[in-house]
Structure formats: structure tokens, C-alpha cells
């Protein structure tokens, strides 16, 4: 069920097409290497499943969870690792997969943490990049779509834990 007030930004077909393009780029860049894919829960799970099934690479998959947003629309600006990796990334090529990069604070916090573990490399793949709204400087190496400063849901993204299962990506009406 999609509320009538939600505006479709990217359809399922558009997301699948763009995901295949990103996966081809990543497969080419990491050709012949074993990649550790680190998903940032919970929002990553739909996009990450789409990406890994389109990669032509040998991958290991793990997850972290970072507390940043509260129940509403605003970022808290704070960051806590509430679920850690179960694997050692020392000397490994790591690709962090996010649903959205907004202020960049979640990603900056995670990358700092991962770098302390001496990986061979860390890159970032995000479905959505809200470039307008950065507060922390982070590099998004692969992104699906740029979005304006609107609150988005669907394809893993929630509002107050709802709408993650919507197949497309929608903008909520302004408050
Ligand atoms: C969202 C999103 C990113 C983060 C981006 O996660 O999945 O991890 O916020 O925001 P930032 O760039 O401003 O730090 P959220 O904390 O909402 O958790 P969720 O993935 O469980 O929905």
C-alpha cells in the first residue's frame, strides 16, 4: 500500500537498471579480487541483495548497524556501532553498502572505525546520495541516484520503521 500523497521518484525498473550498471562497474573495478561487502543495517538490505546478485565477483557478506536517526526525520548527529562485523577485515578489500548518504555522519563514523582495522581498501556504494545535505566529508564511490533534500522511503528506506518494503523510492510530502 502506497499512500496517495507519496511521490514516486524512482520506479522498481529504474532501480534494477541502475543497480545492474553499478554492479558492472564494481565487478570491473574489483576484477579477480575477493570483496568483503559490509551492509549498514537496516536500510541496506534490499539494495544490497540487489547489488550482490548482479556482481560477477567472489564476495563475503557481513553487516553493521549504527544508531543515528531517531524516530522522526532528523539526524541526531551522533553515531554508535550497535552491531559489529563478525569477520576480520585486515588486509581485505571492503565495500560498504548504504541505502542513503545524507549528512554523511554515519558513513564518516563507520569508515573511521573500519580504517582502524587496517583493511586493504574501503569504498562506498550507496543507492541514494543526498549531496545537498553533507555535514561530514565522505566519498561515495558508487551511487545510484542523487536526491534533493526530501525525505525518501521505499527499497529499504523507512519512515518510523514503515515503508521499507515499497519496491520503488518515494518522496514524502513536506511536513
Ligand atoms: C539511515 C541510512 C544511513 C544513514 C544516513 O539509517 O540508512 O545509514 O541514515 O544518514 P546520515 O548520512 O545523515 O548519517 P538510519 O539510522 O535511519 O537507520 P535504518 O537504516 O535502520 O533505517
Coordinates of C-alpha atoms and ligand atoms in Angstrom, one line a residue:
X1 CA 0.0 0.0 0.0
X2 CA 1.5 3.3 -1.1
X3 CA -0.2 6.4 0.3
X4 CA -1.6 8.8 -2.5
X5 CA 0.5 11.7 -1.1
X6 CA 3.8 9.9 -1.8
X7 CA 5.5 11.0 -5.0
X8 CA 7.3 8.3 -7.0
X9 CA 10.9 9.3 -7.6
X10 CA 12.4 6.0 -8.9
X11 CA 10.5 3.0 -10.1
X12 CA 11.5 -0.6 -9.5
X13 CA 12.6 -0.9 -13.1
X14 CA 14.8 2.2 -12.8
X15 CA 16.3 0.9 -9.6
X16 CA 17.0 -2.5 -11.1
X17 CA 18.6 -1.0 -14.3
X18 CA 20.8 1.4 -12.3
X19 CA 21.8 -1.5 -9.9
X20 CA 23.0 -3.6 -12.8
X21 CA 25.1 -0.6 -14.1
X22 CA 26.6 -0.1 -10.6
X23 CA 27.3 -3.9 -10.2
X24 CA 29.0 -3.9 -13.6
X25 CA 31.3 -1.0 -12.6
X26 CA 32.1 -2.7 -9.3
X27 CA 32.8 -6.1 -10.9
X28 CA 35.1 -4.4 -13.3
X29 CA 37.0 -2.4 -10.7
X30 CA 37.5 -5.5 -8.4
X31 CA 38.0 -8.0 -11.2
X32 CA 39.8 -11.1 -9.9
X33 CA 39.7 -9.9 -6.3
X34 CA 37.7 -11.1 -3.3
X35 CA 35.4 -8.4 -2.0
X36 CA 34.0 -8.0 1.6
X37 CA 30.6 -6.4 1.3
X38 CA 29.6 -4.6 4.5
X39 CA 25.9 -3.6 4.6
X40 CA 24.7 -0.9 7.0
X41 CA 21.5 -2.1 8.6
X42 CA 18.7 -1.9 8.4
X43 CA 18.2 0.3 5.3
X44 CA 20.8 -1.5 3.1
X45 CA 19.1 -4.9 3.0
X46 CA 17.0 -4.5 -0.2
X47 CA 19.7 -2.7 -2.3
X48 CA 22.5 -4.9 -1.0
X49 CA 20.6 -8.0 -2.1
X50 CA 20.1 -6.5 -5.5
X51 CA 23.7 -5.5 -5.8
X52 CA 25.4 -8.7 -4.7
X53 CA 23.2 -10.8 -7.1
X54 CA 24.4 -8.7 -10.0
X55 CA 28.1 -8.9 -9.1
X56 CA 30.4 -11.1 -11.1
X57 CA 32.8 -11.4 -8.1
X58 CA 33.5 -13.7 -5.2
X59 CA 32.2 -11.9 -2.2
X60 CA 31.9 -12.3 1.6
X61 CA 28.9 -10.5 3.1
X62 CA 28.6 -9.0 6.6
X63 CA 26.6 -6.3 8.3
X64 CA 27.0 -3.5 10.8
X65 CA 24.3 -1.5 12.5
X66 CA 24.8 2.1 13.5
X67 CA 22.4 4.2 15.6
X68 CA 22.0 7.7 14.1
X69 CA 18.4 8.7 13.2
X70 CA 15.7 8.8 15.8
X71 CA 12.0 8.0 15.2
X72 CA 11.4 11.2 13.1
X73 CA 13.1 12.8 10.1
X74 CA 16.1 14.5 11.6
X75 CA 19.5 13.0 12.1
X76 CA 20.7 13.0 15.7
X77 CA 24.3 13.8 14.6
X78 CA 25.5 11.1 16.9
X79 CA 26.8 7.6 16.0
X80 CA 27.1 4.4 17.9
X81 CA 28.0 1.0 16.5
X82 CA 25.3 -1.2 17.8
X83 CA 26.1 -4.3 15.8
X84 CA 29.7 -5.0 14.8
X85 CA 31.2 -7.2 12.0
X86 CA 31.7 -10.8 12.6
X87 CA 34.7 -11.1 10.4
X88 CA 38.3 -9.7 10.4
X89 CA 38.8 -7.2 7.5
X90 CA 42.6 -6.7 8.0
X91 CA 44.1 -6.7 4.5
X92 CA 40.8 -7.1 2.8
X93 CA 39.0 -5.0 0.1
X94 CA 35.9 -3.7 1.7
X95 CA 32.8 -2.2 0.0
X96 CA 30.3 -0.5 2.3
X97 CA 26.8 -0.6 1.0
X98 CA 24.3 2.0 2.2
X99 CA 20.7 2.9 1.2
X100 CA 21.3 6.6 1.5
X101 CA 24.1 9.0 2.4
X102 CA 22.6 12.2 3.9
X103 CA 24.7 14.2 6.3
X104 CA 27.5 11.7 5.8
X105 CA 28.0 11.4 9.6
X106 CA 27.0 7.7 9.8
X107 CA 29.4 6.8 7.0
X108 CA 32.2 9.0 8.4
X109 CA 31.9 7.3 11.7
X110 CA 31.8 3.8 10.1
X111 CA 34.8 4.5 7.8
X112 CA 36.9 5.8 10.8
X113 CA 36.1 2.6 12.6
X114 CA 36.8 0.3 9.7
X115 CA 40.1 2.1 8.9
X116 CA 41.4 1.3 12.4
X117 CA 41.2 -2.4 11.4
X118 CA 43.7 -2.0 8.6
X119 CA 41.7 -3.1 5.5
X120 CA 43.5 -3.1 2.1
X121 CA 40.8 -0.6 0.9
X122 CA 37.4 0.8 1.8
X123 CA 35.0 2.1 -0.8
X124 CA 31.3 3.1 -0.6
X125 CA 28.3 2.2 -2.7
X126 CA 25.0 3.9 -1.9
X127 CA 21.7 3.7 -3.6
X128 CA 20.9 7.4 -2.9
X129 CA 23.2 10.3 -2.5
X130 CA 21.7 13.5 -0.8
X131 CA 24.6 15.6 -1.8
X132 CA 22.9 18.8 -0.7
X133 CA 22.9 17.9 3.0
X134 CA 26.5 16.9 3.9
X135 CA 27.9 17.8 7.3
X136 CA 30.8 15.3 7.2
X137 CA 33.1 14.9 4.3
X138 CA 32.8 11.4 2.8
X139 CA 33.5 10.0 -0.7
X140 CA 30.7 7.9 -2.2
X141 CA 32.5 5.9 -4.9
X142 CA 29.4 4.4 -6.5
X143 CA 25.9 5.8 -6.2
X144 CA 22.6 5.0 -7.8
X145 CA 20.8 8.4 -7.8
X146 CA 21.2 11.8 -6.5
X147 CA 18.3 13.1 -4.5
X148 CA 17.2 16.6 -3.4
X149 CA 16.5 17.5 0.2
X150 CA 13.3 15.4 0.5
X151 CA 12.5 12.6 2.9
X152 CA 12.5 9.3 0.9
X153 CA 11.1 5.9 1.7
X154 CA 11.0 2.5 0.0
X155 CA 13.5 0.0 -1.2
X156 CA 14.7 -0.5 2.3
X157 CA 14.3 3.1 3.5
X158 CA 11.8 3.8 6.3
X159 CA 9.9 6.5 8.0
X160 CA 9.4 5.4 11.6
X161 CA 10.1 1.8 10.6
X162 CA 7.4 1.8 7.8
X163 CA 7.5 1.6 4.0
X164 CA 10.8 -0.3 3.7
X165 CA 9.1 -2.9 1.5
X166 CA 7.8 -0.5 -1.1
X167 CA 9.6 -1.6 -4.3
X168 CA 10.1 1.9 -5.7
X169 CA 11.5 5.0 -4.0
X170 CA 9.1 7.7 -2.9
X171 CA 9.3 11.2 -1.5
X172 CA 7.1 12.0 1.4
X173 CA 5.1 15.2 1.3
X174 CA 6.7 18.1 3.2
X175 CA 5.7 18.4 6.8
Ligands
LIG1 C1 20.0 6.0 7.6 C2 20.7 5.4 6.4 C3 22.1 5.7 6.7 C4 22.0 7.0 7.5 C5 22.4 8.1 6.6 O1 20.0 5.0 8.6 O2 20.5 4.0 6.3 O3 22.7 4.7 7.4 O4 20.7 7.1 8.0 O5 22.3 9.3 7.3 P1 23.5 10.3 7.5 O6 24.3 10.4 6.2 O7 22.8 11.6 7.8 O8 24.3 9.8 8.7 P2 19.0 5.0 9.9 O9 19.8 5.5 11.0 O10 17.8 5.8 9.5 O11 18.7 3.5 10.2 P3 18.0 2.4 9.3 O12 19.0 2.1 8.1 O13 17.8 1.3 10.2 O14 16.7 3.0 8.8

